[in-house]
XYZ file of C-alpha atoms in Angstrom:
650
model
C 0.000 0.000 0.000
C 1.195 3.480 -0.837
C 1.617 6.038 1.944
C 0.813 9.587 0.912
C 2.553 12.566 2.498
C 1.332 16.107 1.858
C 2.873 19.496 2.419
C 0.426 21.882 4.097
C 1.162 25.470 3.055
C 0.108 26.289 -0.536
C -0.349 22.577 -1.322
C -3.204 21.507 0.952
C -4.189 24.924 2.250
C -3.468 28.632 2.380
C -2.245 29.536 5.850
C -2.343 32.739 7.815
C -1.503 33.752 11.366
C -4.560 35.443 12.836
C -4.655 38.513 15.048
C -5.079 36.346 18.160
C -1.975 34.286 17.323
C -3.846 31.221 16.066
C -3.383 29.662 12.633
C -6.139 29.453 10.041
C -5.867 27.012 7.143
C -8.184 27.278 4.128
C -8.226 24.188 1.868
C -7.040 24.820 -1.700
C -9.315 24.080 -4.702
C -9.753 20.370 -5.589
C -7.878 19.262 -2.441
C -10.925 17.878 -0.599
C -11.929 15.825 -3.635
C -8.437 14.342 -3.817
C -8.424 13.419 -0.137
C -11.866 11.832 -0.538
C -10.599 9.789 -3.466
C -7.848 8.315 -1.287
C -9.820 7.872 1.915
C -8.496 4.343 2.334
C -4.822 5.190 1.871
C -2.610 6.063 4.845
C -1.925 9.781 4.763
C 0.647 11.897 6.535
C 2.123 15.378 6.612
C 5.601 16.713 5.895
C 5.577 20.409 6.708
C 7.617 23.147 8.343
C 5.542 25.302 10.702
C 8.459 27.579 11.534
C 10.248 28.214 14.792
C 7.724 30.374 16.636
C 6.643 29.223 20.077
C 3.904 26.565 20.018
C 3.968 26.574 16.203
C 3.679 22.782 15.950
C 0.739 22.590 18.328
C -1.063 25.457 16.625
C -0.545 24.100 13.113
C -1.642 20.628 14.234
C -4.841 22.059 15.673
C -5.479 24.099 12.514
C -4.808 21.040 10.334
C -7.428 18.956 12.086
C -9.928 21.834 12.010
C -9.461 22.290 8.265
C -9.365 18.557 7.454
C -11.307 16.746 10.201
C -10.600 13.023 10.292
C -8.337 13.145 7.212
C -4.985 12.722 9.002
C -5.627 10.417 11.993
C -2.178 8.776 12.171
C -0.002 10.943 14.398
C 3.107 8.889 13.629
C 2.811 9.930 9.957
C 2.819 13.655 10.755
C 6.285 15.175 10.492
C 7.169 18.788 11.242
C 10.537 20.398 10.683
C 12.903 21.919 8.126
C 12.730 20.595 4.572
C 16.142 21.860 3.460
C 17.647 18.366 3.219
C 16.461 14.798 2.758
C 16.415 14.163 6.526
C 12.727 14.775 7.213
C 11.778 12.780 4.115
C 13.899 9.833 5.291
C 12.125 10.058 8.647
C 8.766 10.010 6.892
C 9.699 6.903 4.909
C 10.781 5.164 8.107
C 7.449 5.976 9.753
C 5.528 4.371 6.896
C 6.892 0.868 7.554
C 7.349 0.555 3.799
C 9.939 1.172 1.119
C 10.745 4.672 -0.043
C 9.298 3.856 -3.458
C 5.978 3.113 -1.755
C 5.799 6.665 -0.441
C 4.565 9.726 -2.331
C 5.290 13.326 -1.388
C 2.785 15.865 -2.717
C 4.180 19.383 -2.592
C 4.119 22.552 -4.661
C 7.677 23.591 -3.745
C 10.079 22.195 -6.344
C 13.094 22.352 -4.001
C 11.257 20.179 -1.491
C 10.270 17.717 -4.195
C 13.946 17.411 -5.109
C 14.859 16.420 -1.537
C 11.971 13.938 -1.467
C 13.201 12.339 -4.695
C 16.707 12.095 -3.219
C 15.168 10.123 -0.357
C 13.647 7.738 -2.925
C 10.074 8.967 -2.726
C 7.819 9.528 -5.690
C 6.542 13.078 -5.998
C 3.554 15.041 -7.276
C 3.628 18.820 -7.908
C -0.042 19.237 -7.014
C -2.667 17.107 -5.230
C -4.468 16.596 -8.561
C -1.533 14.415 -9.636
C -1.520 12.149 -6.576
C -2.852 9.136 -8.475
C -0.350 9.708 -11.263
C 2.469 9.571 -8.707
C 1.056 6.384 -7.174
C 0.960 4.796 -10.639
C 4.367 6.237 -11.510
C 3.005 8.313 -14.404
C 4.826 11.568 -15.245
C 3.386 15.087 -15.259
C 4.292 17.354 -18.176
C 4.471 21.061 -18.819
C 1.844 21.584 -21.488
C 0.826 24.512 -23.684
C -2.915 24.485 -24.372
C -4.396 26.271 -27.380
C -7.979 27.443 -26.964
C -9.673 27.345 -30.395
C -11.834 30.141 -31.721
C -15.341 29.848 -30.373
C -14.199 28.241 -27.110
C -13.650 30.116 -23.861
C -11.365 29.863 -20.866
C -14.450 28.876 -18.896
C -14.931 25.876 -21.171
C -11.279 24.938 -20.693
C -11.650 25.233 -16.926
C -14.620 22.881 -16.964
C -12.621 20.252 -18.848
C -9.383 20.726 -16.880
C -11.127 20.420 -13.524
C -12.481 17.052 -14.565
C -9.127 15.542 -15.449
C -5.445 15.536 -14.519
C -4.621 19.075 -15.595
C -3.851 22.262 -13.636
C -3.270 25.687 -15.285
C -0.327 27.836 -14.199
C -0.552 30.898 -16.472
C -2.931 32.496 -18.948
C -0.927 34.044 -21.781
C -4.041 35.132 -23.661
C -7.630 33.968 -24.236
C -6.117 31.565 -26.772
C -3.099 30.162 -24.856
C -2.681 28.649 -21.386
C 0.389 27.049 -19.807
C -0.491 24.095 -17.600
C 0.652 20.924 -15.900
C -0.961 17.747 -17.230
C -0.452 14.009 -17.386
C -0.824 12.024 -20.600
C -4.355 11.211 -19.447
C -5.070 14.897 -18.958
C -3.645 15.748 -22.374
C -5.775 13.066 -24.001
C -8.917 14.421 -22.342
C -8.128 17.969 -23.446
C -7.577 16.847 -27.011
C -10.806 14.862 -27.050
C -12.626 18.020 -25.992
C -11.162 20.000 -28.890
C -8.182 21.726 -27.245
C -4.819 21.493 -28.989
C -1.811 20.717 -26.798
C 1.940 21.105 -27.081
C 3.598 18.823 -24.533
C 6.997 19.935 -23.250
C 9.288 18.386 -20.624
C 8.380 16.601 -17.408
C 7.628 18.721 -14.350
C 9.437 16.527 -11.771
C 11.315 18.992 -9.519
C 11.050 22.078 -11.698
C 8.992 25.270 -11.354
C 7.687 27.532 -14.113
C 8.691 31.163 -14.595
C 7.969 33.843 -17.148
C 11.241 35.603 -18.014
C 10.749 38.858 -19.914
C 13.387 40.339 -22.221
C 13.281 44.119 -22.564
C 15.909 44.304 -25.309
C 14.792 45.317 -28.784
C 14.239 42.516 -31.265
C 14.919 43.345 -34.930
C 12.392 41.664 -37.205
C 13.994 40.239 -40.386
C 13.392 42.194 -43.579
C 11.941 39.054 -45.111
C 8.879 39.584 -42.911
C 8.324 43.171 -44.039
C 5.428 42.161 -46.258
C 3.988 39.577 -43.889
C 0.758 40.017 -41.961
C 0.788 41.694 -38.584
C 0.044 38.354 -36.937
C 2.981 36.683 -38.663
C 5.335 39.509 -37.676
C 4.194 39.372 -34.062
C 4.627 35.606 -33.966
C 8.128 35.906 -35.413
C 9.064 38.651 -32.982
C 7.687 36.586 -30.085
C 9.688 33.528 -31.112
C 12.866 35.585 -31.511
C 12.390 37.326 -28.168
C 11.761 33.984 -26.465
C 14.909 32.516 -28.007
C 16.989 35.537 -26.998
C 15.656 35.519 -23.437
C 16.240 31.792 -23.034
C 19.741 31.887 -24.476
C 20.726 34.703 -22.144
C 19.201 33.094 -19.034
C 20.663 29.656 -19.742
C 24.061 31.227 -20.394
C 23.974 33.007 -17.048
C 23.176 29.731 -15.257
C 25.730 27.421 -16.865
C 27.527 26.753 -13.575
C 24.670 24.750 -12.078
C 24.430 20.942 -12.284
C 21.088 21.092 -14.053
C 19.941 23.507 -16.702
C 16.722 25.375 -17.295
C 14.531 24.346 -20.203
C 12.354 26.409 -22.506
C 8.595 25.987 -22.431
C 8.132 28.220 -25.455
C 7.269 31.861 -26.144
C 5.458 33.855 -23.485
C 4.126 37.423 -23.353
C 7.239 39.603 -23.590
C 9.660 36.738 -23.223
C 9.841 33.007 -22.592
C 8.340 30.403 -20.292
C 11.075 28.553 -18.430
C 11.133 25.391 -16.330
C 13.762 25.949 -13.648
C 15.145 22.980 -11.678
C 15.461 22.977 -7.899
C 18.354 25.038 -6.630
C 18.707 27.177 -9.766
C 18.174 30.888 -8.904
C 16.407 31.989 -12.081
C 15.084 35.046 -10.192
C 18.629 36.446 -10.042
C 19.129 36.564 -13.812
C 18.941 40.076 -15.255
C 19.321 40.895 -18.934
C 21.099 44.109 -19.831
C 18.701 47.016 -19.423
C 16.123 44.813 -17.686
C 13.154 46.795 -16.398
C 11.564 46.138 -12.995
C 9.539 42.970 -12.632
C 11.063 41.082 -15.546
C 10.681 37.652 -13.896
C 7.372 36.210 -12.721
C 6.836 33.005 -10.743
C 3.926 30.944 -12.070
C 1.799 29.029 -9.574
C -0.450 26.040 -10.277
C -4.086 26.728 -9.499
C -7.209 24.853 -10.627
C -9.201 28.079 -10.117
C -6.907 30.288 -12.211
C -9.238 30.374 -15.198
C -12.339 31.399 -13.246
C -11.151 34.931 -12.310
C -13.618 35.626 -9.488
C -12.784 39.325 -9.515
C -14.330 39.847 -12.950
C -17.860 40.107 -11.596
C -16.722 42.674 -9.061
C -14.752 44.564 -11.722
C -17.896 44.838 -13.820
C -19.831 46.221 -10.865
C -17.216 48.734 -9.829
C -16.379 49.847 -13.369
C -20.009 50.846 -13.778
C -19.748 53.432 -10.974
C -16.056 54.053 -10.196
C -16.587 57.512 -8.721
C -18.941 56.473 -5.928
C -17.926 58.296 -2.751
C -16.183 61.194 -4.503
C -17.030 64.870 -4.136
C -20.627 65.421 -5.228
C -19.866 68.890 -6.584
C -19.057 67.219 -9.885
C -15.287 67.594 -10.049
C -14.659 63.935 -9.184
C -12.231 64.758 -6.372
C -11.903 63.606 -2.780
C -13.706 65.914 -0.374
C -11.868 68.912 1.081
C -12.045 67.242 4.498
C -10.360 64.078 3.224
C -7.702 66.053 1.345
C -6.933 68.068 4.472
C -6.642 64.963 6.640
C -4.328 63.295 4.133
C -2.076 66.355 3.865
C -1.851 66.503 7.658
C -0.699 62.892 8.097
C 0.978 61.721 4.875
C 3.843 64.190 5.116
C 7.495 64.191 4.007
C 8.483 64.000 7.670
C 6.287 60.951 8.299
C 7.637 59.150 5.235
C 11.223 60.033 6.122
C 10.781 58.669 9.652
C 9.384 55.351 8.444
C 11.929 54.937 5.638
C 14.795 55.747 8.028
C 13.745 52.933 10.343
C 13.151 50.210 7.773
C 16.221 51.053 5.648
C 18.809 51.258 8.428
C 19.419 54.985 8.833
C 17.749 54.934 12.250
C 17.082 52.048 14.666
C 14.178 49.872 13.553
C 12.534 50.312 16.955
C 13.009 53.696 18.656
C 15.175 53.377 21.752
C 16.717 50.068 20.678
C 20.154 49.688 19.028
C 19.332 47.425 16.055
C 19.549 49.003 12.627
C 18.251 47.107 9.598
C 20.890 46.072 7.061
C 18.566 44.584 4.480
C 14.958 43.556 3.871
C 15.934 40.973 1.261
C 13.792 37.851 1.568
C 16.967 35.862 2.256
C 18.192 38.181 5.042
C 17.414 37.686 8.723
C 16.360 41.339 9.049
C 13.374 40.689 6.792
C 11.559 38.955 9.629
C 12.451 41.718 12.089
C 10.926 44.306 9.773
C 7.774 42.191 9.478
C 7.503 42.140 13.280
C 7.931 45.922 13.455
C 5.281 46.491 10.791
C 2.855 44.233 12.631
C 3.354 46.227 15.840
C 2.877 49.524 13.989
C -0.469 48.443 12.544
C -1.593 46.904 15.826
C -0.906 50.192 17.592
C -3.348 51.813 15.158
C -6.100 49.429 16.248
C -6.183 47.460 12.997
C -6.829 43.721 12.696
C -3.422 42.367 11.683
C -2.786 39.025 10.006
C 0.385 37.440 8.655
C -0.109 35.443 5.475
C 2.536 32.715 5.426
C 4.367 31.215 2.470
C 7.724 29.576 1.855
C 10.444 30.624 -0.545
C 13.802 28.864 -0.936
C 13.268 27.047 2.352
C 12.453 30.219 4.312
C 9.136 31.042 5.897
C 8.031 34.519 4.865
C 4.976 36.597 5.629
C 2.839 39.124 3.827
C 1.478 41.626 6.337
C -2.222 42.531 6.188
C -3.820 45.155 8.448
C -7.560 45.678 8.093
C -10.127 48.200 9.241
C -13.377 46.291 9.017
C -16.733 47.926 8.421
C -19.905 46.211 9.574
C -22.093 45.355 6.616
C -19.455 46.197 4.002
C -19.449 43.927 0.958
C -15.988 44.640 -0.428
C -12.508 45.855 0.453
C -10.125 48.503 -0.862
C -6.447 47.571 -0.709
C -3.578 50.068 -0.270
C -0.372 48.160 -0.907
C 3.392 48.127 -1.371
C 6.155 45.552 -1.011
C 8.259 45.327 2.120
C 11.295 43.441 0.777
C 14.384 44.811 -0.961
C 17.373 43.675 -3.006
C 20.789 44.949 -4.111
C 21.157 42.418 -6.901
C 22.570 45.007 -9.331
C 25.188 46.324 -6.923
C 28.939 45.861 -7.216
C 30.559 43.786 -4.474
C 34.131 42.649 -3.869
C 35.726 39.924 -1.775
C 38.526 40.272 0.775
C 41.049 40.474 -2.058
C 39.181 43.247 -3.818
C 37.986 40.962 -6.591
C 34.381 41.176 -7.860
C 31.948 38.732 -6.313
C 28.204 38.089 -6.626
C 25.651 39.716 -4.370
C 25.060 37.666 -1.212
C 21.491 38.437 -0.117
C 21.987 36.857 3.306
C 24.669 39.348 4.389
C 25.050 42.249 1.932
C 23.330 45.594 2.505
C 20.108 46.216 0.593
C 18.524 49.317 2.147
C 15.872 49.708 -0.584
C 14.852 53.198 0.520
C 13.081 53.837 -2.778
C 12.383 50.234 -3.784
C 10.143 49.883 -1.959
C 10.869 51.457 1.400
C 9.033 54.607 0.337
C 5.997 52.592 -0.803
C 5.990 50.720 2.503
C 6.259 54.023 4.380
C 3.383 55.432 2.336
C 1.163 52.480 3.281
C 2.088 52.990 6.948
C 1.244 56.695 6.705
C -2.031 55.919 4.918
C -2.995 53.697 7.844
C -2.192 56.553 10.219
C -4.417 58.820 8.147
C -7.344 56.405 8.347
C -6.804 56.130 12.102
C -7.036 59.912 12.419
C -10.150 60.110 10.254
C -11.930 57.397 12.243
C -10.933 59.100 15.507
C -12.531 62.279 14.145
C -15.817 60.465 13.572
C -15.494 59.610 9.874
C -16.255 56.085 8.700
C -15.629 54.281 5.393
C -18.303 52.179 3.747
C -15.879 49.513 2.515
C -13.284 47.528 4.415
C -9.831 49.092 4.103
C -6.782 46.833 4.003
C -3.171 47.881 4.176
C -1.127 45.053 2.675
C 2.657 44.814 2.429
C 3.836 41.971 0.223
C 7.030 40.047 0.800
C 9.343 38.598 -1.867
C 8.188 40.916 -4.638
C 11.796 40.913 -5.809
C 11.591 37.125 -6.071
C 9.297 37.087 -9.100
C 6.248 38.580 -7.320
C 5.807 35.408 -5.304
C 4.353 37.117 -2.190
C 1.512 38.907 -3.959
C 0.931 35.852 -6.146
C 0.325 33.777 -3.014
C -1.888 36.453 -1.461
C -4.072 36.961 -4.540
C -4.396 33.223 -5.143
C -5.541 32.677 -1.553
C -7.955 35.626 -1.767
C -9.493 34.193 -4.930
C -9.894 30.774 -3.317
C -11.621 32.419 -0.339
C -14.039 34.220 -2.702
C -12.788 37.563 -1.424
C -14.465 40.707 -2.724
C -11.895 43.343 -3.641
C -13.129 46.643 -5.069
C -9.705 47.910 -6.088
C -5.988 47.680 -5.388
C -3.769 50.779 -5.130
C -0.105 49.692 -5.268
C 2.763 52.112 -4.584
C 6.104 50.806 -5.828
C 9.068 53.231 -5.948
C 7.679 56.731 -5.429
C 10.652 58.714 -4.062
C 13.136 58.766 -6.944
C 13.530 62.168 -8.613
C 16.768 63.233 -10.242
C 17.855 66.765 -9.369
C 16.430 69.371 -11.725
C 13.881 67.035 -13.293
C 10.249 68.099 -13.490
C 8.111 66.030 -11.116
C 6.099 63.325 -12.831
C 4.058 60.362 -11.661
C 3.327 57.164 -13.577
C -0.065 55.524 -13.114
C 0.033 51.983 -14.471
C -3.336 50.374 -15.189
C -2.384 48.095 -18.089
C -3.579 44.521 -17.644
C -2.332 41.482 -19.520
C -5.699 39.940 -18.672
C -8.574 41.006 -20.953
C -12.162 41.565 -19.891
C -13.817 43.771 -17.260
C -10.561 44.223 -15.330
C -9.262 46.493 -18.101
C -11.967 49.175 -17.823
C -12.116 48.869 -14.035
C -8.355 49.358 -13.660
C -8.446 52.292 -16.068
C -11.187 53.751 -13.890
C -8.993 53.545 -10.787
C -6.181 55.200 -12.718
C -8.492 58.020 -13.798
C -9.427 58.697 -10.184
C -5.799 59.015 -9.083
C -4.981 61.147 -12.145
C -7.721 63.612 -11.196
C -6.537 63.793 -7.599
C -2.857 64.518 -8.299
C -3.384 68.174 -9.404
C -5.415 68.804 -6.259
C -2.318 67.857 -4.258
C 0.353 69.415 -6.492
C -0.495 71.375 -9.616
C 3.048 71.212 -11.028
C 3.089 67.405 -11.416
C 2.972 65.781 -14.830
C 0.582 62.836 -14.797
C 1.438 59.936 -17.076
C -1.406 57.432 -17.390
C -0.275 54.175 -18.900
C -2.678 51.462 -19.926
C -3.305 48.754 -22.474
C -0.675 46.542 -24.055
C 1.744 49.474 -24.232
C 1.979 49.891 -20.457
C 5.654 49.142 -19.689
C 4.723 47.885 -16.205
C 2.355 45.276 -17.635
C 2.612 42.246 -15.349
C 5.631 43.692 -13.536
C 4.522 44.725 -10.046
C 2.274 43.306 -7.368
C -0.870 44.829 -8.889
C -0.524 42.295 -11.729
C -1.207 39.428 -9.312
C -4.688 40.885 -8.860
C -5.231 41.481 -12.574
C -4.577 37.766 -12.991
C -7.642 37.105 -10.822
C -9.824 39.721 -12.524
C -9.639 42.450 -9.858
C -9.170 46.123 -10.675
C -5.666 47.242 -9.726
C -3.120 49.950 -10.493
C 0.539 50.564 -9.660
C 1.719 54.116 -9.052
C 5.399 54.984 -9.334
C 7.972 57.653 -10.007
C 8.996 58.312 -13.621
C 10.586 54.891 -13.821
C 10.052 53.729 -17.373
C 10.448 56.999 -19.275
C 7.172 56.834 -21.217
C 6.791 58.272 -24.713
C 10.447 57.645 -25.474
C 11.652 60.238 -22.990
C 14.300 59.647 -20.321
C 13.344 58.198 -16.952
C 13.896 60.641 -14.105
C 13.557 58.186 -11.217
C 16.290 56.754 -9.032
C 19.654 55.826 -10.505
C 20.315 53.436 -7.614
C 17.803 50.764 -8.618
C 18.652 47.470 -6.880
C 21.973 48.701 -5.480
C 23.284 49.392 -1.952
C 23.146 53.058 -2.923
C 19.344 53.116 -2.750
C 19.367 54.965 0.570
C 17.419 57.718 2.237
C 20.506 59.921 1.847
C 20.887 59.355 -1.897
C 20.695 62.522 -3.992
C 17.796 61.069 -6.007
C 15.675 60.316 -2.927
C 13.087 63.065 -2.475
C 10.584 62.632 0.356
C 8.643 65.763 -0.617
C 8.090 64.275 -4.057
C 7.162 60.919 -2.502
C 4.679 62.581 -0.161
C 2.851 64.175 -3.084
C 2.396 60.803 -4.773
C 1.475 59.092 -1.501
C -1.072 61.802 -0.684
C -2.658 61.455 -4.126
C -2.982 57.680 -3.835
C -4.118 57.730 -0.201
C -6.777 60.398 -0.764
C -8.103 58.520 -3.798
C -8.112 55.109 -2.143
C -9.764 56.286 1.077
C -12.399 58.170 -0.909
C -12.987 55.060 -3.001
C -13.515 53.284 0.316
C -16.308 55.733 1.129
C -14.589 58.428 3.175
């Protein structure tokens, strides 16, 4: 008999640490059906609950609450680090069977690699549990949706077979995981498939290439579709060749899964840091982690986007100018100030102690640095002091437990939430480092400084100040009509993985999100440059999310002149938006929710030069850098905060 072992976080359930310190686990789509199908098989757990006090007891309690009666054998439940084969060997020993009679089901490809080293069979998603038992492989598969068929039709077929989507390139193309049985079912239902390599212990990424691609003269007379296809194939080949060349020193190589929007789909083996590859002139957000999700094609936010796009200005000044009320503008100006932003940035970027009165100064917020967790703790305390309901949304990356921080002001009877967001992590991947001999060496994220004052310390500070503003408004007797959430995502620099996890969990929980206002890099202004703000609404996902996101962008664009009349407003939308899919707002577009990202003049729209920071992803991105302007940042933060709080009904 086969013994099945499951990872908990992201595989069986989405986990979060509640305000009272307890854990809540929400089962992932299709998981309950899989467990029902194997009711007679012995089932265990291999999971790492972290090192916090009573973590094992709390996770065990949450596990049995989420899956009552599903995991009755205590001797098959194993908690601890999964950064070697040790815990997997222990699991095999507890099964009283051979390693080949044990299956580990886990989304994390590094963990699957350790399980395979221990001799276990593996499955990258619960849907493929039976395939692992029967020793059938799972393949990366490109699915073509024929004209006249919809993504909804594909979802209906995929959810009835061994297939799980990981990315929607367009209404006509989806990247998925599937077994041969799943592929056969898809083909029988009229969907064309292009089967690539086996999944095994690889993960999928979209790697964008921002370099220009010259189209051969031979295609000058070809149709627009043919030229675009040729350009896409050439860009994919260029991106893959560069990435594979940068990673030649690793035992195993990445493999191409074919052209993707703006670049190439890549299957990256365990232990290969594809997130650290940067092409020359790479723009922010050029690498995106792709997560398997049976519910990816349903896009629950689309219904909400349709509703909110129909009346995007609800709650704004009734005088007809579409602006936040004078009272809201005054409150925002009083709290979201250059001094407030400077204070917060100083603490989370290492200029001042993280906690006033204590000696520790932050060296880095990189997801691989120990200070990342200390900053999370400080942010939690800040939001708690404002009386907000604070939750930590847990996920794992490269063997580390990380948290997104969510702080919510709940409104009785409200049917939706407005999110004000940024990302709390940093990186200095593009910096220049030397060893003890003065020779160049790679960036070491576990020890090297990565202050990230602009990226995205200023966005994090703006979210903190926005929460302070709401606190002041509520204390003065004002009340929103929608829930307001302040969310700081972790591991944005690691291919958007933090916001991807958050949005996927929100979709599975049938969350209702009216709009997402992301601030990512808002303090960079080169000396002498005219102040400009970029409002990015472009969505790679078609449908209602496009108009709804444009509507959010319009609201911010109207508010900016009320804060500072000398600002140039650059609204960017559609396929030409250079931030398309490149910041945390894109994780919400993927689910159909309206979302925008607001930034400094980072991309240099309309062919003009960018006037944002020149210290992007370097140790020089500090509060004291000549390009860091807190007055400029405060104007952007005020504009976003006033718009978002008004959209929430204030």
